């Protein structure tokens, strides 16, 4: 008799788990409370689906248990992910290590996953909500009863892949946390991550719409929580953009702990303080006949410069040649270390992922099996793992989902990898990773 697996959640990790389980002979049922599976995949990579990244390391993930994410990734890594998707028909494209489908369509990724799920005979229950999961008592091989609003499902194994609370419009409502908690798992408070920062002050309305290269250092109680550099976006309420997203999870956690959080923004990250001050003095001398406002023309965005000048206590109409060394240093301070007081992060509706979730110390990274209940597996965003921008969260979803699916079915993992490789070769699709790079750790 085929082993029965019930997967809660039809997102990236759930679909991958279903494929891994079904390819290893299991009878798989996906329970999805939305009217279609994989909706969140469509929004990844701005609709292009950043499948994975050729650069993988511990610093790409945040987790309460150091080393856990990369242990999972090593179990089903970038090479295996590329072989898996090539076998499904996705031709990958390398953009400086960021891997996308060559079509630049997230819909293509979802299409091939859904097609494979259908080919394998996976049962998909849509608009179906799980009410509770109970370890079953008695014989017959049934280990779990999954109670849904469409009936009761019996299973020898259950995979919880219900996602986080981020982007609830795509189906991530956080219901998986409660299911895991009822089964005895500890939940680390989920908070928004890869999200914008809301900051104190009315000046942001004057700077809204500005995009500029900047460095961002996040501070709390004198401690450096995180730093990044990239294109900063100024909004009418605060800070956005990749460098802000990368440190936002630290802001969310510190604010939740009642700490005062600030973001120090360097609007001239290509110059150190000495170089920037020398440049200011040189420009003030060369352009002394111009106003302080005009001094920044061609150096900084005009709207940004005007705000920084005013914050330095200088009149925009003052002649640049009349600026004292003290005033130039005040300007330098605003340019190189502008202080944004962070009041909050944007809500889950704006977040790409969450920090927090099921404590990974209660999960075996080699199999994704629960350390509390045998034949209960957990995968994807439900866990206390969040990656930085760049395909890392999807890679963790593919990795944890495939590992959970194969082990839940009792399959041999090395054979699953080889089958993916053979399938890709049969389609003439398998070859070196894009750019000829490999990603063995």
CSV table of C-alpha atoms in Angstrom, one decimal:
chain,number,residue,atom,x,y,z
A,1,UNK,CA,0.0,0.0,0.0
A,2,UNK,CA,1.3,3.5,-0.9
A,3,UNK,CA,2.3,5.7,2.0
A,4,UNK,CA,-0.2,8.5,2.5
A,5,UNK,CA,1.2,12.0,2.9
A,6,UNK,CA,-0.9,15.1,3.6
A,7,UNK,CA,0.8,18.4,3.0
A,8,UNK,CA,-0.6,21.5,4.6
A,9,UNK,CA,0.0,24.4,2.2
A,10,UNK,CA,0.5,24.6,-1.6
A,11,UNK,CA,3.2,27.2,-1.8
A,12,UNK,CA,6.8,26.8,-3.0
A,13,UNK,CA,7.9,24.4,-0.2
A,14,UNK,CA,4.6,22.5,-0.3
A,15,UNK,CA,4.6,21.9,-4.1
A,16,UNK,CA,8.2,20.8,-4.0
A,17,UNK,CA,7.5,18.5,-1.1
A,18,UNK,CA,4.6,17.0,-3.0
A,19,UNK,CA,6.8,16.3,-6.0
A,20,UNK,CA,9.5,14.8,-3.9
A,21,UNK,CA,7.0,12.6,-2.0
A,22,UNK,CA,5.1,11.5,-5.1
A,23,UNK,CA,8.2,10.7,-7.1
A,24,UNK,CA,9.1,8.3,-4.3
A,25,UNK,CA,5.9,6.4,-4.5
A,26,UNK,CA,3.7,8.1,-1.9
A,27,UNK,CA,0.1,9.0,-2.3
A,28,UNK,CA,0.2,12.8,-1.7
A,29,UNK,CA,-2.6,15.2,-0.9
A,30,UNK,CA,-2.1,19.0,-0.8
A,31,UNK,CA,-4.5,20.9,1.4
A,32,UNK,CA,-4.6,24.6,0.3
A,33,UNK,CA,-6.9,27.2,1.8
A,34,UNK,CA,-6.7,29.5,-1.3
A,35,UNK,CA,-8.5,28.9,-4.6
A,36,UNK,CA,-5.2,28.0,-6.3
A,37,UNK,CA,-1.8,26.8,-5.3
A,38,UNK,CA,1.5,28.8,-5.6
A,39,UNK,CA,0.0,32.3,-5.6
A,40,UNK,CA,3.0,33.8,-3.7
A,41,UNK,CA,5.4,32.4,-6.3
A,42,UNK,CA,3.9,34.8,-8.8
A,43,UNK,CA,5.0,37.8,-6.9
A,44,UNK,CA,8.6,36.7,-6.3
A,45,UNK,CA,11.4,38.6,-8.0
A,46,UNK,CA,9.0,41.3,-9.1
A,47,UNK,CA,7.1,38.8,-11.1
A,48,UNK,CA,10.2,37.2,-12.6
A,49,UNK,CA,10.9,34.6,-9.8
A,50,UNK,CA,14.5,34.8,-8.5
A,51,UNK,CA,14.8,31.0,-8.3
A,52,UNK,CA,18.1,30.9,-6.3
A,53,UNK,CA,21.5,32.4,-6.1
A,54,UNK,CA,24.9,31.1,-7.0
A,55,UNK,CA,26.4,32.6,-3.9
A,56,UNK,CA,25.4,30.7,-0.8
A,57,UNK,CA,26.7,31.2,2.7
A,58,UNK,CA,25.8,31.5,6.4
A,59,UNK,CA,25.5,35.3,6.1
A,60,UNK,CA,22.7,34.9,3.6
A,61,UNK,CA,20.3,33.5,6.3
A,62,UNK,CA,19.1,34.6,9.7
A,63,UNK,CA,18.0,32.0,12.2
A,64,UNK,CA,17.9,31.4,16.0
A,65,UNK,CA,19.9,28.3,15.5
A,66,UNK,CA,23.1,29.2,13.7
A,67,UNK,CA,24.1,26.9,10.9
A,68,UNK,CA,20.6,25.3,10.5
A,69,UNK,CA,19.7,27.0,7.2
A,70,UNK,CA,22.9,26.1,5.4
A,71,UNK,CA,22.7,22.5,6.7
A,72,UNK,CA,19.3,22.3,5.0
A,73,UNK,CA,20.7,23.9,1.8
A,74,UNK,CA,23.6,21.4,1.7
A,75,UNK,CA,21.0,18.6,1.6
A,76,UNK,CA,19.4,20.0,-1.5
A,77,UNK,CA,21.5,22.8,-2.9
A,78,UNK,CA,21.8,25.1,-5.9
A,79,UNK,CA,23.1,22.3,-8.2
A,80,UNK,CA,20.2,20.1,-7.3
A,81,UNK,CA,17.7,22.9,-7.6
A,82,UNK,CA,19.0,23.8,-11.1
A,83,UNK,CA,18.7,20.1,-12.2
A,84,UNK,CA,15.2,19.9,-10.7
A,85,UNK,CA,13.9,22.9,-12.6
A,86,UNK,CA,15.8,22.1,-15.8
A,87,UNK,CA,14.1,18.7,-15.7
A,88,UNK,CA,10.8,20.4,-15.5
A,89,UNK,CA,11.6,22.6,-18.5
A,90,UNK,CA,12.9,25.8,-16.9
A,91,UNK,CA,16.0,27.2,-18.6
A,92,UNK,CA,17.9,29.3,-16.0
A,93,UNK,CA,19.4,32.6,-16.6
A,94,UNK,CA,22.3,34.0,-14.6
A,95,UNK,CA,22.3,37.7,-13.7
A,96,UNK,CA,25.4,38.2,-11.6
A,97,UNK,CA,24.7,35.1,-9.6
A,98,UNK,CA,20.9,35.8,-9.4
A,99,UNK,CA,19.1,32.9,-11.2
A,100,UNK,CA,15.9,33.5,-13.0
A,101,UNK,CA,13.9,31.5,-15.6
A,102,UNK,CA,15.1,32.6,-19.0
A,103,UNK,CA,11.5,33.7,-19.8
A,104,UNK,CA,11.6,36.2,-16.8
A,105,UNK,CA,8.2,34.9,-15.9
A,106,UNK,CA,7.3,33.6,-12.4
A,107,UNK,CA,4.2,32.2,-13.9
A,108,UNK,CA,6.4,29.7,-15.9
A,109,UNK,CA,7.9,28.4,-12.6
A,110,UNK,CA,4.4,27.9,-11.2
A,111,UNK,CA,3.2,26.3,-14.4
A,112,UNK,CA,5.8,23.6,-14.4
A,113,UNK,CA,5.4,22.8,-10.8
A,114,UNK,CA,1.6,22.5,-11.2
A,115,UNK,CA,2.1,20.4,-14.3
A,116,UNK,CA,4.4,18.0,-12.5
A,117,UNK,CA,2.1,17.8,-9.5
A,118,UNK,CA,-0.8,16.9,-11.9
A,119,UNK,CA,1.4,14.4,-13.8
A,120,UNK,CA,2.3,12.6,-10.6
A,121,UNK,CA,-1.3,12.3,-9.5
A,122,UNK,CA,-1.1,14.5,-6.5
A,123,UNK,CA,-4.5,15.3,-5.0
A,124,UNK,CA,-5.0,19.0,-4.5
A,125,UNK,CA,-7.8,20.2,-2.3
A,126,UNK,CA,-8.4,23.9,-2.9
A,127,UNK,CA,-10.4,26.3,-0.7
A,128,UNK,CA,-9.9,23.8,2.1
A,129,UNK,CA,-9.0,24.9,5.6
A,130,UNK,CA,-7.3,22.7,8.1
A,131,UNK,CA,-8.9,22.9,11.5
A,132,UNK,CA,-6.6,20.6,13.5
A,133,UNK,CA,-4.1,17.8,13.2
A,134,UNK,CA,-4.2,14.9,15.7
A,135,UNK,CA,-1.7,12.0,16.1
A,136,UNK,CA,-3.9,9.0,15.6
A,137,UNK,CA,-4.2,6.2,18.2
A,138,UNK,CA,-4.6,2.6,16.9
A,139,UNK,CA,-3.5,0.3,14.1
A,140,UNK,CA,-4.0,0.4,10.4
A,141,UNK,CA,-0.8,2.3,9.8
A,142,UNK,CA,-2.6,5.7,10.3
A,143,UNK,CA,-0.4,8.1,12.3
A,144,UNK,CA,-2.3,11.3,11.9
A,145,UNK,CA,-5.9,12.5,11.3
A,146,UNK,CA,-6.1,15.9,9.6
A,147,UNK,CA,-9.4,17.6,10.2
A,148,UNK,CA,-10.5,20.0,7.5
A,149,UNK,CA,-13.7,21.9,6.6
A,150,UNK,CA,-14.1,19.3,3.8
A,151,UNK,CA,-13.7,16.2,5.9
A,152,UNK,CA,-11.1,14.1,7.7
A,153,UNK,CA,-7.9,12.9,6.0
A,154,UNK,CA,-5.8,9.9,7.3
A,155,UNK,CA,-2.1,10.1,6.8
A,156,UNK,CA,1.1,8.1,7.7
A,157,UNK,CA,3.0,11.4,7.4
A,158,UNK,CA,2.1,15.1,7.6
A,159,UNK,CA,4.2,18.0,6.2
A,160,UNK,CA,3.5,21.4,7.6
A,161,UNK,CA,4.3,23.9,4.8
A,162,UNK,CA,1.7,26.5,5.5
A,163,UNK,CA,3.9,29.6,5.1
A,164,UNK,CA,4.3,32.6,7.4
A,165,UNK,CA,2.2,35.8,8.0
A,166,UNK,CA,4.0,37.8,5.3
A,167,UNK,CA,2.0,39.0,2.3
A,168,UNK,CA,-1.4,37.6,3.5
A,169,UNK,CA,-3.1,38.5,0.2
A,170,UNK,CA,-1.2,35.6,-1.3
A,171,UNK,CA,-2.5,33.2,1.3
A,172,UNK,CA,0.0,33.5,4.0
A,173,UNK,CA,-2.3,33.9,7.0
A,174,UNK,CA,-0.1,32.4,9.7
A,175,UNK,CA,-2.5,29.6,10.5
A,176,UNK,CA,0.4,27.1,10.3
A,177,UNK,CA,1.9,28.5,13.5
A,178,UNK,CA,-1.1,27.6,15.5
A,179,UNK,CA,-1.2,24.1,14.0
A,180,UNK,CA,2.5,23.6,14.9
A,181,UNK,CA,1.9,25.1,18.4
A,182,UNK,CA,-0.9,22.7,19.1
A,183,UNK,CA,1.4,19.8,18.2
A,184,UNK,CA,3.9,21.0,20.8
A,185,UNK,CA,6.3,23.1,18.8
A,186,UNK,CA,7.6,26.4,20.2
A,187,UNK,CA,6.9,29.4,18.1
A,188,UNK,CA,9.3,32.3,18.0
A,189,UNK,CA,7.2,35.5,17.6
A,190,UNK,CA,6.8,36.2,13.9
A,191,UNK,CA,7.6,39.7,12.8
A,192,UNK,CA,7.7,41.4,9.4
A,193,UNK,CA,11.0,41.2,7.5
A,194,UNK,CA,12.3,42.4,4.1
A,195,UNK,CA,10.1,45.4,4.7
A,196,UNK,CA,10.1,49.2,4.8
A,197,UNK,CA,10.9,51.3,7.8
A,198,UNK,CA,8.6,54.0,9.1
A,199,UNK,CA,10.5,57.0,10.5
A,200,UNK,CA,9.9,60.0,12.6
A,201,UNK,CA,9.7,63.5,11.0
A,202,UNK,CA,7.8,65.4,8.4
A,203,UNK,CA,10.8,65.9,6.1
A,204,UNK,CA,10.2,62.5,4.4
A,205,UNK,CA,7.2,64.0,2.5
A,206,UNK,CA,9.7,66.4,0.9
A,207,UNK,CA,12.1,63.6,-0.1
A,208,UNK,CA,9.5,61.1,-1.3
A,209,UNK,CA,10.4,59.4,-4.6
A,210,UNK,CA,14.1,59.9,-4.3
A,211,UNK,CA,16.3,56.9,-5.2
A,212,UNK,CA,20.0,57.1,-4.5
A,213,UNK,CA,23.0,54.9,-3.7
A,214,UNK,CA,23.5,54.8,0.1
A,215,UNK,CA,24.8,52.9,3.0
A,216,UNK,CA,22.5,52.0,5.9
A,217,UNK,CA,23.6,51.1,9.4
A,218,UNK,CA,20.9,50.0,11.9
A,219,UNK,CA,21.5,50.9,15.5
A,220,UNK,CA,19.8,50.1,18.8
A,221,UNK,CA,21.1,51.2,22.2
A,222,UNK,CA,24.5,51.9,20.7
A,223,UNK,CA,24.8,48.5,19.2
A,224,UNK,CA,25.2,47.9,15.4
A,225,UNK,CA,22.4,45.5,14.5
A,226,UNK,CA,23.1,45.3,10.7
A,227,UNK,CA,24.4,47.2,7.7
A,228,UNK,CA,24.0,47.1,4.0
A,229,UNK,CA,24.5,49.2,0.9
A,230,UNK,CA,22.5,49.7,-2.3
A,231,UNK,CA,19.8,51.7,-3.8
A,232,UNK,CA,17.9,53.5,-1.1
A,233,UNK,CA,14.3,54.7,-1.8
A,234,UNK,CA,12.9,57.5,0.3
A,235,UNK,CA,9.1,57.5,0.8
A,236,UNK,CA,6.7,59.9,2.3
A,237,UNK,CA,6.9,57.9,5.6
A,238,UNK,CA,10.5,56.8,5.7
A,239,UNK,CA,13.0,54.4,4.2
A,240,UNK,CA,12.7,51.6,1.6
A,241,UNK,CA,14.9,49.8,-0.9
A,242,UNK,CA,17.1,46.7,-0.8
A,243,UNK,CA,19.6,47.9,1.9
A,244,UNK,CA,16.7,48.7,4.1
A,245,UNK,CA,15.0,45.4,3.5
A,246,UNK,CA,18.2,43.6,4.4
A,247,UNK,CA,18.3,45.1,7.9
A,248,UNK,CA,14.6,45.4,8.6
A,249,UNK,CA,14.2,42.2,10.5
A,250,UNK,CA,16.7,43.5,13.1
A,251,UNK,CA,14.6,46.7,13.4
A,252,UNK,CA,11.4,44.7,13.8
A,253,UNK,CA,12.9,42.5,16.6
A,254,UNK,CA,14.5,45.5,18.5
A,255,UNK,CA,11.4,47.6,18.3
A,256,UNK,CA,9.4,44.6,19.6
A,257,UNK,CA,11.8,44.5,22.5
A,258,UNK,CA,11.1,48.2,23.3
A,259,UNK,CA,14.5,49.5,22.1
A,260,UNK,CA,15.1,52.8,20.4
A,261,UNK,CA,16.1,52.1,16.9
A,262,UNK,CA,17.9,54.4,14.4
A,263,UNK,CA,19.1,54.0,10.9
A,264,UNK,CA,22.3,56.0,10.0
A,265,UNK,CA,22.3,56.7,6.3
A,266,UNK,CA,25.4,57.5,4.3
A,267,UNK,CA,24.4,59.4,1.2
A,268,UNK,CA,28.0,59.4,-0.1
A,269,UNK,CA,29.1,55.8,0.5
A,270,UNK,CA,31.9,56.0,-2.1
A,271,UNK,CA,33.8,58.6,-0.1
A,272,UNK,CA,35.1,58.2,3.4
A,273,UNK,CA,34.6,61.1,5.9
A,274,UNK,CA,37.9,62.7,5.1
A,275,UNK,CA,37.4,62.5,1.4
A,276,UNK,CA,33.9,63.8,1.6
A,277,UNK,CA,35.0,66.7,3.7
A,278,UNK,CA,37.8,67.5,1.3
A,279,UNK,CA,35.3,67.4,-1.6
A,280,UNK,CA,32.9,69.8,0.2
A,281,UNK,CA,35.7,72.3,1.0
A,282,UNK,CA,36.9,72.1,-2.6
A,283,UNK,CA,33.5,72.7,-4.0
A,284,UNK,CA,32.8,75.6,-1.6
A,285,UNK,CA,36.0,77.2,-2.7
A,286,UNK,CA,35.4,76.6,-6.4
A,287,UNK,CA,31.7,77.5,-6.3
A,288,UNK,CA,31.9,80.1,-3.6
A,289,UNK,CA,29.7,82.5,-5.6
A,290,UNK,CA,26.8,80.0,-5.6
A,291,UNK,CA,24.3,79.4,-2.8
A,292,UNK,CA,24.6,76.5,-0.3
A,293,UNK,CA,21.7,74.9,-2.2
A,294,UNK,CA,23.4,75.2,-5.5
A,295,UNK,CA,26.6,73.8,-4.0
A,296,UNK,CA,25.1,70.3,-4.2
A,297,UNK,CA,23.9,70.5,-7.8
A,298,UNK,CA,25.4,67.5,-9.5
A,299,UNK,CA,26.5,66.0,-6.3
A,300,UNK,CA,23.2,65.0,-4.5
A,301,UNK,CA,19.6,64.9,-5.5
A,302,UNK,CA,18.2,68.5,-5.2
A,303,UNK,CA,15.3,67.6,-2.9
A,304,UNK,CA,17.6,65.6,-0.7
A,305,UNK,CA,20.3,68.3,-0.5
A,306,UNK,CA,17.7,70.9,0.5
A,307,UNK,CA,16.5,68.8,3.4
A,308,UNK,CA,20.1,68.1,4.6
A,309,UNK,CA,21.1,71.8,4.4
A,310,UNK,CA,18.1,72.7,6.6
A,311,UNK,CA,18.8,69.9,9.1
A,312,UNK,CA,22.4,71.3,9.3
A,313,UNK,CA,20.9,74.6,10.4
A,314,UNK,CA,22.1,76.4,7.3
A,315,UNK,CA,20.1,78.8,5.1
A,316,UNK,CA,19.9,77.4,1.5
A,317,UNK,CA,20.5,81.0,0.3
A,318,UNK,CA,23.8,81.4,2.1
A,319,UNK,CA,26.8,81.8,-0.2
A,320,UNK,CA,28.9,78.6,-0.4
A,321,UNK,CA,32.1,80.7,0.0
A,322,UNK,CA,30.8,82.0,3.3
A,323,UNK,CA,30.3,78.6,4.8
A,324,UNK,CA,32.5,78.1,7.9
A,325,UNK,CA,34.5,74.9,8.6
A,326,UNK,CA,32.0,74.2,11.4
A,327,UNK,CA,29.1,74.5,8.9
A,328,UNK,CA,30.8,72.3,6.4
A,329,UNK,CA,31.3,69.7,9.2
A,330,UNK,CA,27.6,69.9,10.0
A,331,UNK,CA,26.8,69.3,6.3
A,332,UNK,CA,29.2,66.4,6.3
A,333,UNK,CA,27.4,64.9,9.3
A,334,UNK,CA,24.1,65.0,7.5
A,335,UNK,CA,25.6,63.6,4.3
A,336,UNK,CA,27.5,60.8,5.8
A,337,UNK,CA,25.5,60.0,8.9
A,338,UNK,CA,21.9,61.1,8.5
A,339,UNK,CA,20.0,59.8,11.5
A,340,UNK,CA,16.5,58.4,10.8
A,341,UNK,CA,14.6,57.5,14.0
A,342,UNK,CA,12.7,54.3,13.2
A,343,UNK,CA,9.2,54.3,14.7
A,344,UNK,CA,8.0,51.0,13.3
A,345,UNK,CA,8.4,48.6,10.4
A,346,UNK,CA,5.6,48.3,7.9
A,347,UNK,CA,3.0,45.5,8.6
A,348,UNK,CA,2.9,41.9,7.4
A,349,UNK,CA,0.9,43.1,4.3
A,350,UNK,CA,4.0,44.9,3.0
A,351,UNK,CA,6.6,42.3,4.1
A,352,UNK,CA,8.1,39.7,1.8
A,353,UNK,CA,8.9,37.2,4.6
A,354,UNK,CA,8.9,37.0,8.4
A,355,UNK,CA,11.5,36.6,11.0
A,356,UNK,CA,10.5,34.1,13.6
A,357,UNK,CA,8.4,30.9,13.3
A,358,UNK,CA,8.8,27.3,14.4
A,359,UNK,CA,12.0,27.0,16.5
A,360,UNK,CA,14.4,25.1,14.3
A,361,UNK,CA,16.0,23.4,17.3
A,362,UNK,CA,13.0,21.2,17.3
A,363,UNK,CA,13.5,20.1,13.7
A,364,UNK,CA,16.1,17.7,12.1
A,365,UNK,CA,17.9,19.6,9.3
A,366,UNK,CA,18.8,16.4,7.6
A,367,UNK,CA,15.2,15.2,7.2
A,368,UNK,CA,13.0,18.2,8.2
A,369,UNK,CA,11.3,15.8,10.6
A,370,UNK,CA,9.9,17.1,13.9
A,371,UNK,CA,11.8,16.2,17.0
A,372,UNK,CA,8.5,16.1,18.9
A,373,UNK,CA,6.4,13.8,16.7
A,374,UNK,CA,7.6,11.1,14.3
A,375,UNK,CA,6.4,11.4,10.7
A,376,UNK,CA,5.6,15.1,11.2
A,377,UNK,CA,7.7,17.3,8.9
A,378,UNK,CA,8.0,21.1,8.6
A,379,UNK,CA,9.2,23.2,5.7
A,380,UNK,CA,9.5,26.6,4.2
A,381,UNK,CA,8.6,30.0,5.8
A,382,UNK,CA,6.8,28.4,8.7
A,383,UNK,CA,10.3,27.9,10.2
A,384,UNK,CA,12.4,30.5,12.0
A,385,UNK,CA,14.5,31.1,8.9
A,386,UNK,CA,14.6,34.2,6.8
A,387,UNK,CA,17.0,34.9,4.0
A,388,UNK,CA,18.2,38.2,2.6
A,389,UNK,CA,16.9,39.4,-0.8
A,390,UNK,CA,18.2,37.5,-3.8
A,391,UNK,CA,16.5,34.2,-4.2
A,392,UNK,CA,17.5,32.9,-0.8
A,393,UNK,CA,14.1,32.4,0.7
A,394,UNK,CA,12.9,30.5,-2.4
A,395,UNK,CA,16.1,28.3,-2.2
A,396,UNK,CA,15.3,27.5,1.4
A,397,UNK,CA,11.7,26.6,0.4
A,398,UNK,CA,12.9,24.3,-2.5
A,399,UNK,CA,15.5,22.7,-0.2
A,400,UNK,CA,13.4,22.1,2.9
A,401,UNK,CA,10.3,21.1,0.8
A,402,UNK,CA,12.2,18.5,-1.2
A,403,UNK,CA,14.0,17.1,1.8
A,404,UNK,CA,10.7,16.8,3.7
A,405,UNK,CA,8.8,15.2,0.8
A,406,UNK,CA,11.4,12.6,0.1
A,407,UNK,CA,12.0,11.6,3.7
A,408,UNK,CA,8.2,11.6,4.5
A,409,UNK,CA,7.8,9.1,1.6
A,410,UNK,CA,10.7,7.0,2.9
A,411,UNK,CA,12.6,7.6,-0.3
A,412,UNK,CA,16.4,7.5,-0.8
A,413,UNK,CA,17.6,11.0,-1.2
A,414,UNK,CA,20.6,10.3,-3.4
A,415,UNK,CA,18.4,8.4,-5.9
A,416,UNK,CA,16.0,11.4,-6.0
A,417,UNK,CA,18.9,13.7,-7.0
A,418,UNK,CA,20.1,11.3,-9.6
A,419,UNK,CA,16.5,11.0,-11.0
A,420,UNK,CA,16.4,14.8,-11.4
A,421,UNK,CA,19.7,14.8,-13.2
A,422,UNK,CA,18.6,12.0,-15.5
A,423,UNK,CA,15.3,13.7,-16.2
A,424,UNK,CA,17.1,16.9,-17.1
A,425,UNK,CA,19.5,15.1,-19.4
A,426,UNK,CA,16.6,13.3,-21.1
A,427,UNK,CA,15.2,16.7,-22.0
A,428,UNK,CA,18.6,17.9,-23.2
A,429,UNK,CA,18.4,20.5,-20.5
A,430,UNK,CA,21.1,19.6,-18.0
A,431,UNK,CA,24.5,21.2,-18.2
A,432,UNK,CA,26.8,23.3,-16.0
A,433,UNK,CA,25.2,25.9,-13.8
A,434,UNK,CA,24.8,29.3,-15.6
A,435,UNK,CA,28.1,31.0,-16.1
A,436,UNK,CA,29.9,27.7,-15.6
A,437,UNK,CA,29.9,28.1,-11.9
A,438,UNK,CA,29.2,25.4,-9.4
A,439,UNK,CA,28.0,25.7,-5.9
A,440,UNK,CA,29.3,22.8,-3.9
A,441,UNK,CA,30.0,23.4,-0.2
